[in-house]
Amino acid sequence: EQGRRVVFDAEHFFDGRQSDPDYALGCLEAAIQAGAEAVALCDTRGGMLPDHIQRVVGEVVARFGPVAGIHCHDDSGCAVANTLAAVHAGATHVQGCVNGYGERTGNANLCTLIPDLQLKMGMAVVADEQLRRLTLIARDVAEIANVAPPHSAPFIGTSAFTHKGGQHVDAMAKAIYTYQHIDPELVGNHRQTVVSELSGRATVLTKAADFGVDLGDDQALVRRVAEEVKQLEHRGYSFEGAEASFALLVHRARGHQPPFALIDYITLVEQREGRAMTCEATVKLQIDGAAVHTAAEGNGPINALDAALRKALTTAFPEIGATQLFDYKVRVLDGQDGTAAGVRVLIESGDHHRRWSTVGCSTNLIEASWIALADAFEFAIVECRRQGEWPRADPEVPSAAVAHDTPRQGGPHPTR
């Protein structure tokens, strides 16, 4: 009469049915008689398994018709499986949350359920165009929530269609279905190949092609790139999460000249009694044959170095102004060496259109950070040239296929 649709959530239904089945079913009957169009059966504690869910939902459907819904929590790691089992048993109403967010261990993940229902079970859940926006939506929601989705999340995770190892990559080149259960573009994701010391010729060729660099039949160049990757990884580098650094490595192997070169930099951290700590960096670069000298302050030496480098580059490369640092991670390579240990720095950067990651490695945290920062800005310049965003075109600059799940905003700036 009020023009409203009513869905009755039967909290604790599965546990309640085990304790008092007559009362639990009576609640459903009362809700249906009162006008509820669906009764969502809730596994509120998340303790049920798929076979039990399927059997009980089947009983409800047999008694009340196609009015059963399902609401599962993931405390036993079965929220998605339980939901699919309920649909198999006749549930017509599904509840969940984007990225599986929810109390305790979360709710059933809609970003897994939607493609499972549509692509695996043949149910028309959303339009094809909507499905192709799934990965983007998951990452937008994650950014709003300030919680990065797991890299291994099915369908929408950055690792969902990522391949590593020479034999796997070679097999993918011959028959793409050998290690992919669907076309990633159906859910708005993309296939990517990671490069590591395990990489063979096929991996290097495939990854270079991802960045628009055709190595063709230049076997010597392929071997040189593969060998350099191995040597760098023995020093602590990892290109699995730093595809922009790998793209620059390949491009430099082909004779690319960087758009800027470091002359020197200085970082200063000063702490005096009764005063706040101050951090300052000065950077001197060579750009188009001229020396550019800038200085900047920051809330730590890395932040100051970032600000000074950005300041030095924006005059010659104004599009750098749109580049942001989204995440900054430091990993100690050998904790037994204490503060003398080598570190690996991974930086995630981006602008209005894309994201990319770079890596630096050194026994000095500031030097490792500089390497990753310089790569991040060089890749941004290379991308803008390739896309013609300013008239400094270089026709052999690689393409940006670097796209990652959205990280947390504003990574920490260490003062080590």
Coordinates of C-alpha atoms in Angstrom, one line a residue:
E1 CA 0.0 0.0 0.0
Q2 CA 2.9 2.4 0.7
G3 CA 4.7 1.4 -2.5
R4 CA 7.6 -0.1 -0.6
R5 CA 9.3 -3.5 -1.1
V6 CA 10.0 -5.5 2.0
V7 CA 12.9 -7.9 2.5
F8 CA 13.0 -9.7 5.8
D9 CA 16.4 -10.6 7.1
A10 CA 16.2 -13.7 9.3
E11 CA 19.2 -13.1 11.6
H12 CA 20.8 -16.3 12.9
F13 CA 18.4 -18.4 10.9
F14 CA 20.7 -21.3 10.3
D15 CA 21.8 -21.5 13.9
G16 CA 18.3 -20.8 15.1
R17 CA 16.9 -23.6 13.0
Q18 CA 19.3 -26.1 14.5
S19 CA 18.1 -25.0 18.0
D20 CA 14.4 -24.6 17.3
P21 CA 13.3 -25.4 13.7
D22 CA 9.6 -24.8 14.3
Y23 CA 10.2 -21.3 15.6
A24 CA 12.7 -20.4 12.9
L25 CA 10.3 -21.5 10.1
G26 CA 7.4 -19.8 11.9
C27 CA 9.3 -16.5 11.7
L28 CA 9.6 -16.9 8.0
E29 CA 6.0 -17.8 7.5
A30 CA 4.9 -14.7 9.5
A31 CA 7.1 -12.4 7.5
I32 CA 5.8 -13.8 4.2
Q33 CA 2.2 -13.6 5.3
A34 CA 2.9 -9.9 6.3
G35 CA 4.0 -9.1 2.7
A36 CA 7.7 -9.7 2.6
E37 CA 8.8 -10.4 -1.0
A38 CA 11.9 -12.2 0.1
V39 CA 13.2 -13.7 3.3
A40 CA 17.0 -13.6 3.6
L41 CA 18.3 -16.6 5.5
C42 CA 21.4 -15.3 7.4
D43 CA 24.4 -17.3 8.4
T44 CA 25.2 -14.6 10.9
R45 CA 28.1 -16.3 12.7
G46 CA 29.5 -17.5 9.4
G47 CA 29.9 -21.1 10.7
M48 CA 27.9 -23.1 8.1
L49 CA 29.3 -25.1 5.2
P50 CA 27.9 -25.3 1.7
D51 CA 26.2 -28.7 1.9
H52 CA 24.2 -27.7 5.0
I53 CA 23.3 -24.3 3.4
Q54 CA 22.1 -26.0 0.2
R55 CA 20.0 -28.6 2.1
V56 CA 18.3 -26.0 4.3
V57 CA 17.6 -23.5 1.6
G58 CA 16.2 -26.3 -0.5
E59 CA 13.8 -27.1 2.3
V60 CA 12.7 -23.5 2.7
V61 CA 12.1 -23.2 -1.1
A62 CA 10.1 -26.4 -1.1
R63 CA 7.9 -25.1 1.7
F64 CA 7.5 -21.4 0.8
G65 CA 8.3 -21.1 -2.9
P66 CA 11.0 -19.0 -4.6
V67 CA 11.2 -16.3 -1.9
A68 CA 14.4 -17.4 -0.1
G69 CA 17.4 -15.1 0.0
I70 CA 20.8 -15.7 1.4
H71 CA 23.1 -13.6 3.6
C72 CA 26.5 -15.1 4.5
H73 CA 29.5 -14.1 6.6
D74 CA 33.0 -15.4 5.9
D75 CA 34.1 -16.6 9.3
S76 CA 34.7 -20.1 7.9
G77 CA 36.0 -18.9 4.6
C78 CA 32.8 -20.1 2.9
A79 CA 30.7 -17.0 2.3
V80 CA 30.9 -17.1 -1.5
A81 CA 30.7 -20.9 -1.7
N82 CA 27.7 -20.9 0.7
T83 CA 26.0 -18.2 -1.3
L84 CA 26.4 -20.2 -4.6
A85 CA 25.1 -23.3 -2.9
A86 CA 22.0 -21.4 -1.8
V87 CA 21.4 -20.2 -5.4
H88 CA 21.8 -23.8 -6.6
A89 CA 19.1 -24.7 -4.1
G90 CA 16.7 -22.0 -5.3
A91 CA 17.5 -18.8 -3.5
T92 CA 16.5 -15.8 -5.7
H93 CA 17.8 -13.0 -3.5
V94 CA 21.6 -12.6 -2.8
Q95 CA 23.2 -10.2 -0.3
G96 CA 26.9 -9.3 -0.1
C97 CA 29.3 -6.4 -0.2
V98 CA 31.8 -5.0 -2.7
N99 CA 35.3 -6.4 -1.9
G100 CA 33.7 -8.6 0.8
Y101 CA 33.8 -5.8 3.4
G102 CA 31.9 -6.5 6.6
E103 CA 32.2 -7.2 10.3
R104 CA 34.8 -9.6 11.6
T105 CA 36.1 -11.5 8.5
G106 CA 33.6 -9.9 6.1
N107 CA 30.5 -10.7 4.0
A108 CA 30.2 -12.6 0.8
N109 CA 32.2 -10.7 -1.8
L110 CA 30.0 -9.4 -4.6
C111 CA 33.0 -8.9 -6.8
T112 CA 33.4 -12.7 -6.8
L113 CA 29.7 -13.6 -6.7
I114 CA 28.6 -11.5 -9.7
P115 CA 31.0 -13.0 -12.2
D116 CA 30.5 -16.5 -10.7
L117 CA 26.8 -16.2 -11.1
Q118 CA 26.9 -14.6 -14.6
L119 CA 30.0 -16.2 -16.2
K120 CA 29.9 -19.6 -14.5
M121 CA 26.3 -20.3 -13.8
G122 CA 24.8 -18.4 -16.8
M123 CA 22.5 -16.1 -14.8
A124 CA 21.8 -12.6 -16.1
V125 CA 22.8 -10.5 -13.1
V126 CA 24.1 -7.3 -14.6
A127 CA 24.6 -6.0 -18.2
D128 CA 27.9 -7.0 -19.9
E129 CA 29.1 -3.4 -19.8
Q130 CA 28.4 -3.2 -16.1
L131 CA 30.4 -6.4 -15.6
R132 CA 33.3 -4.9 -17.5
R133 CA 33.4 -2.1 -14.9
L134 CA 33.6 -4.5 -12.0
T135 CA 37.4 -4.1 -11.4
L136 CA 37.2 -0.3 -11.6
I137 CA 34.2 -0.3 -9.2
A138 CA 36.1 -2.5 -6.7
R139 CA 39.1 -0.3 -6.7
D140 CA 37.0 2.9 -6.5
V141 CA 35.2 1.5 -3.4
A142 CA 38.5 0.4 -1.9
E143 CA 39.9 3.9 -2.4
I144 CA 36.9 5.4 -0.7
A145 CA 37.2 2.9 2.2
N146 CA 41.0 3.5 2.3
V147 CA 41.5 -0.3 2.3
A148 CA 43.4 -1.8 -0.6
P149 CA 41.8 -5.0 -1.9
P150 CA 44.0 -8.1 -1.7
H151 CA 46.2 -8.6 -4.7
S152 CA 45.0 -12.2 -4.8
A153 CA 41.2 -11.3 -4.9
P154 CA 39.5 -13.4 -7.5
F155 CA 38.5 -11.7 -10.8
I156 CA 39.5 -8.1 -9.7
G157 CA 42.8 -8.5 -7.9
T158 CA 46.1 -7.5 -9.5
S159 CA 47.3 -11.0 -9.3
A160 CA 44.1 -12.6 -10.6
F161 CA 45.5 -12.8 -14.1
T162 CA 49.2 -12.5 -13.4
H163 CA 51.7 -15.0 -14.7
K164 CA 55.2 -15.8 -13.7
G165 CA 57.8 -18.4 -14.8
G166 CA 59.1 -19.2 -18.2
Q167 CA 57.1 -22.4 -18.9
H168 CA 53.8 -20.8 -17.8
V169 CA 54.3 -17.7 -19.9
D170 CA 55.4 -19.8 -22.9
A171 CA 52.3 -21.9 -22.5
M172 CA 50.1 -18.8 -22.3
A173 CA 51.7 -17.5 -25.6
K174 CA 50.7 -20.8 -27.3
A175 CA 47.2 -21.2 -25.7
I176 CA 46.0 -18.5 -23.5
Y177 CA 43.4 -20.6 -21.8
T178 CA 46.0 -22.9 -20.2
Y179 CA 46.3 -20.7 -17.1
Q180 CA 43.3 -18.4 -17.4
H181 CA 39.8 -19.5 -16.6
I182 CA 38.1 -16.5 -18.3
D183 CA 39.1 -13.5 -20.4
P184 CA 40.1 -10.9 -17.8
E185 CA 38.6 -8.1 -19.9
L186 CA 35.1 -9.5 -19.2
V187 CA 35.5 -8.1 -15.7
G188 CA 37.6 -5.1 -16.6
N189 CA 40.9 -6.6 -15.5
H190 CA 43.9 -7.4 -17.6
R191 CA 46.5 -10.1 -18.1
Q192 CA 50.0 -9.3 -17.0
T193 CA 53.3 -11.1 -16.8
V194 CA 55.7 -10.5 -13.9
V195 CA 59.5 -10.5 -14.4
S196 CA 61.8 -12.3 -11.9
E197 CA 65.0 -14.2 -11.9
L198 CA 63.0 -17.2 -13.0
S199 CA 62.1 -15.4 -16.2
G200 CA 63.1 -16.9 -19.5
R201 CA 63.1 -15.6 -23.0
A202 CA 59.3 -15.9 -23.4
T203 CA 58.7 -13.8 -20.2
V204 CA 61.0 -11.0 -21.3
L205 CA 59.4 -10.9 -24.8
T206 CA 55.9 -11.0 -23.5
K207 CA 56.5 -8.3 -20.8
A208 CA 58.3 -6.1 -23.2
A209 CA 55.4 -6.4 -25.7
D210 CA 53.0 -5.4 -22.9
F211 CA 54.9 -2.0 -22.8
G212 CA 54.8 -1.6 -26.6
V213 CA 58.5 -2.6 -27.1
D214 CA 59.0 -5.2 -29.8
L215 CA 62.2 -7.0 -29.2
G216 CA 61.6 -9.1 -32.3
D217 CA 64.4 -11.5 -33.2
D218 CA 67.1 -9.7 -31.2
Q219 CA 68.1 -12.7 -29.1
A220 CA 71.2 -11.0 -27.8
L221 CA 69.1 -8.1 -26.4
V222 CA 66.6 -10.5 -24.8
R223 CA 69.4 -12.5 -23.2
R224 CA 71.0 -9.3 -21.9
V225 CA 67.8 -8.1 -20.4
A226 CA 67.1 -11.4 -18.7
E227 CA 70.7 -11.5 -17.4
E228 CA 70.4 -8.0 -16.0
V229 CA 67.2 -8.9 -14.3
K230 CA 68.8 -11.8 -12.6
Q231 CA 71.8 -9.8 -11.5
L232 CA 69.7 -7.0 -10.1
E233 CA 67.4 -9.5 -8.2
H234 CA 70.5 -11.1 -6.7
R235 CA 71.3 -7.6 -5.3
G236 CA 67.8 -7.4 -3.7
Y237 CA 65.7 -5.9 -6.5
S238 CA 62.3 -7.4 -7.3
F239 CA 60.4 -6.4 -10.5
E240 CA 57.3 -8.4 -9.7
G241 CA 55.6 -5.4 -8.3
A242 CA 57.6 -2.7 -10.2
E243 CA 56.7 -3.0 -13.8
A244 CA 57.6 0.6 -14.6
S245 CA 61.2 0.0 -13.5
F246 CA 61.3 -3.1 -15.8
A247 CA 59.9 -1.1 -18.7
L248 CA 62.7 1.5 -18.3
L249 CA 65.3 -1.2 -18.0
V250 CA 64.2 -2.7 -21.3
H251 CA 64.1 0.8 -22.9
R252 CA 67.6 1.7 -21.7
A253 CA 68.9 -1.6 -23.0
R254 CA 67.8 -0.4 -26.4
G255 CA 69.8 2.8 -26.0
H256 CA 67.2 5.2 -24.6
Q257 CA 68.7 8.3 -23.0
P258 CA 67.0 9.4 -19.8
P259 CA 65.3 12.8 -20.0
F260 CA 67.3 14.0 -16.9
A261 CA 70.5 12.9 -15.2
L262 CA 71.5 13.3 -11.5
I263 CA 74.5 15.6 -10.8
D264 CA 74.2 15.4 -7.0
Y265 CA 71.7 15.6 -4.1
I266 CA 72.0 16.4 -0.4
T267 CA 69.6 15.6 2.3
L268 CA 69.8 17.2 5.7
V269 CA 67.9 16.3 8.9
E270 CA 68.4 18.7 11.8
Q271 CA 67.1 18.3 15.4
R272 CA 68.0 20.9 18.0
E273 CA 66.9 21.2 21.6
G274 CA 63.6 23.0 21.9
R275 CA 63.0 23.0 18.2
A276 CA 61.0 20.9 15.8
M277 CA 63.0 18.6 13.5
T278 CA 63.6 20.1 10.1
C279 CA 64.3 18.1 6.9
E280 CA 65.7 19.6 3.7
A281 CA 66.9 18.3 0.4
T282 CA 68.8 19.9 -2.5
V283 CA 68.9 18.3 -5.9
K284 CA 71.0 19.2 -8.9
L285 CA 70.0 17.7 -12.3
Q286 CA 71.1 18.0 -15.9
I287 CA 68.2 18.6 -18.2
D288 CA 68.8 19.3 -21.9
G289 CA 72.4 20.1 -21.2
A290 CA 71.7 22.7 -18.5
A291 CA 72.1 22.3 -14.7
V292 CA 68.9 22.8 -12.6
H293 CA 69.4 23.3 -8.9
T294 CA 66.5 23.2 -6.5
A295 CA 65.8 22.8 -2.8
A296 CA 62.7 21.8 -0.7
E297 CA 61.7 20.9 2.8
G298 CA 59.6 18.0 3.9
N299 CA 58.4 16.1 6.9
G300 CA 61.2 13.6 6.4
P301 CA 64.3 13.3 4.1
I302 CA 62.4 11.2 1.6
N303 CA 59.5 13.6 1.4
A304 CA 62.0 16.5 1.0
L305 CA 63.8 14.7 -1.7
D306 CA 60.5 13.9 -3.5
A307 CA 59.6 17.6 -3.3
A308 CA 63.0 18.9 -4.5
L309 CA 63.0 16.4 -7.5
R310 CA 59.5 17.3 -8.4
K311 CA 60.3 21.0 -8.2
A312 CA 63.4 20.5 -10.5
L313 CA 61.4 18.7 -13.1
T314 CA 58.2 20.6 -13.4
T315 CA 59.7 23.5 -15.2
A316 CA 60.9 21.4 -18.1
F317 CA 58.2 18.8 -17.8
P318 CA 55.0 20.5 -16.5
E319 CA 52.9 17.3 -16.7
I320 CA 54.9 16.0 -13.8
G321 CA 52.8 18.2 -11.7
A322 CA 49.9 15.7 -12.0
T323 CA 52.1 12.8 -10.7
Q324 CA 51.3 11.8 -7.1
L325 CA 53.0 9.3 -4.7
F326 CA 50.2 6.9 -3.6
D327 CA 52.2 4.4 -1.6
Y328 CA 55.7 4.0 -0.2
K329 CA 56.9 0.7 1.2
V330 CA 60.3 -0.3 2.7
R331 CA 61.4 -3.9 3.1
V332 CA 64.5 -4.9 5.0
L333 CA 66.3 -7.5 3.0
D334 CA 68.3 -9.1 5.9
G335 CA 67.1 -8.3 9.4
Q336 CA 70.2 -9.9 10.9
D337 CA 72.3 -6.9 9.8
G338 CA 70.1 -4.5 11.8
T339 CA 70.3 -0.9 10.8
A340 CA 73.1 -1.7 8.3
A341 CA 70.8 -4.0 6.3
G342 CA 70.0 -3.5 2.7
V343 CA 66.5 -2.2 1.9
R344 CA 64.2 -2.4 -1.0
V345 CA 61.9 0.5 -1.6
L346 CA 58.7 0.1 -3.7
I347 CA 56.9 3.3 -4.7
E348 CA 53.4 3.4 -6.3
S349 CA 52.8 6.6 -8.3
G350 CA 50.0 7.8 -10.5
D351 CA 48.3 10.6 -12.3
H352 CA 44.7 11.2 -13.5
H353 CA 44.8 8.3 -15.9
R354 CA 47.1 5.5 -14.7
R355 CA 49.2 4.0 -11.9
W356 CA 52.7 2.5 -12.0
S357 CA 55.3 1.1 -9.5
T358 CA 59.0 1.5 -9.3
V359 CA 61.7 -0.1 -7.2
G360 CA 65.1 0.9 -5.7
C361 CA 67.5 -1.1 -3.6
S362 CA 70.6 -0.2 -1.5
T363 CA 72.1 -0.4 1.9
N364 CA 71.2 3.3 2.2
L365 CA 67.5 4.0 2.5
I366 CA 67.8 7.4 1.0
E367 CA 69.6 6.1 -2.1
A368 CA 67.1 3.3 -2.5
S369 CA 64.3 5.8 -2.3
W370 CA 66.0 8.1 -4.8
I371 CA 66.3 5.3 -7.4
A372 CA 62.6 4.5 -7.1
L373 CA 61.6 8.1 -7.1
A374 CA 63.7 8.9 -10.2
D375 CA 62.3 5.9 -12.0
A376 CA 58.8 7.0 -11.1
F377 CA 59.2 10.5 -12.6
E378 CA 61.2 9.2 -15.6
F379 CA 58.4 6.8 -16.4
A380 CA 55.8 9.6 -16.1
I381 CA 57.8 11.7 -18.6
V382 CA 58.2 8.8 -20.9
E383 CA 54.5 8.1 -20.8
C384 CA 53.6 11.7 -21.5
R385 CA 55.9 11.8 -24.5
R386 CA 54.5 8.6 -25.9
Q387 CA 50.9 9.9 -25.6
G388 CA 51.8 13.3 -27.1
E389 CA 50.9 15.2 -24.0
W390 CA 53.6 17.7 -24.8
P391 CA 55.8 18.2 -27.9
R392 CA 58.9 16.3 -26.8
A393 CA 57.9 13.1 -28.7
D394 CA 60.1 10.0 -28.6
P395 CA 58.5 7.4 -31.0
E396 CA 60.2 4.4 -29.2
V397 CA 58.9 5.1 -25.7
P398 CA 57.1 2.1 -24.2
S399 CA 53.5 2.0 -23.5
A400 CA 52.0 2.2 -20.0
A401 CA 50.3 -1.1 -19.3
V402 CA 51.0 -0.6 -15.6
A403 CA 47.7 -0.8 -13.7
H404 CA 47.4 -2.0 -10.1
D405 CA 44.6 -2.4 -7.5
T406 CA 44.3 1.3 -5.8
P407 CA 46.7 1.5 -2.7
R408 CA 46.2 3.4 0.4
Q409 CA 46.7 7.2 0.1
G410 CA 49.8 8.9 1.4
G411 CA 52.3 6.3 2.4
P412 CA 54.6 7.1 5.4
H413 CA 57.8 9.2 5.0
P414 CA 60.5 7.6 7.1
T415 CA 63.2 9.6 8.9
R416 CA 65.8 6.7 9.1

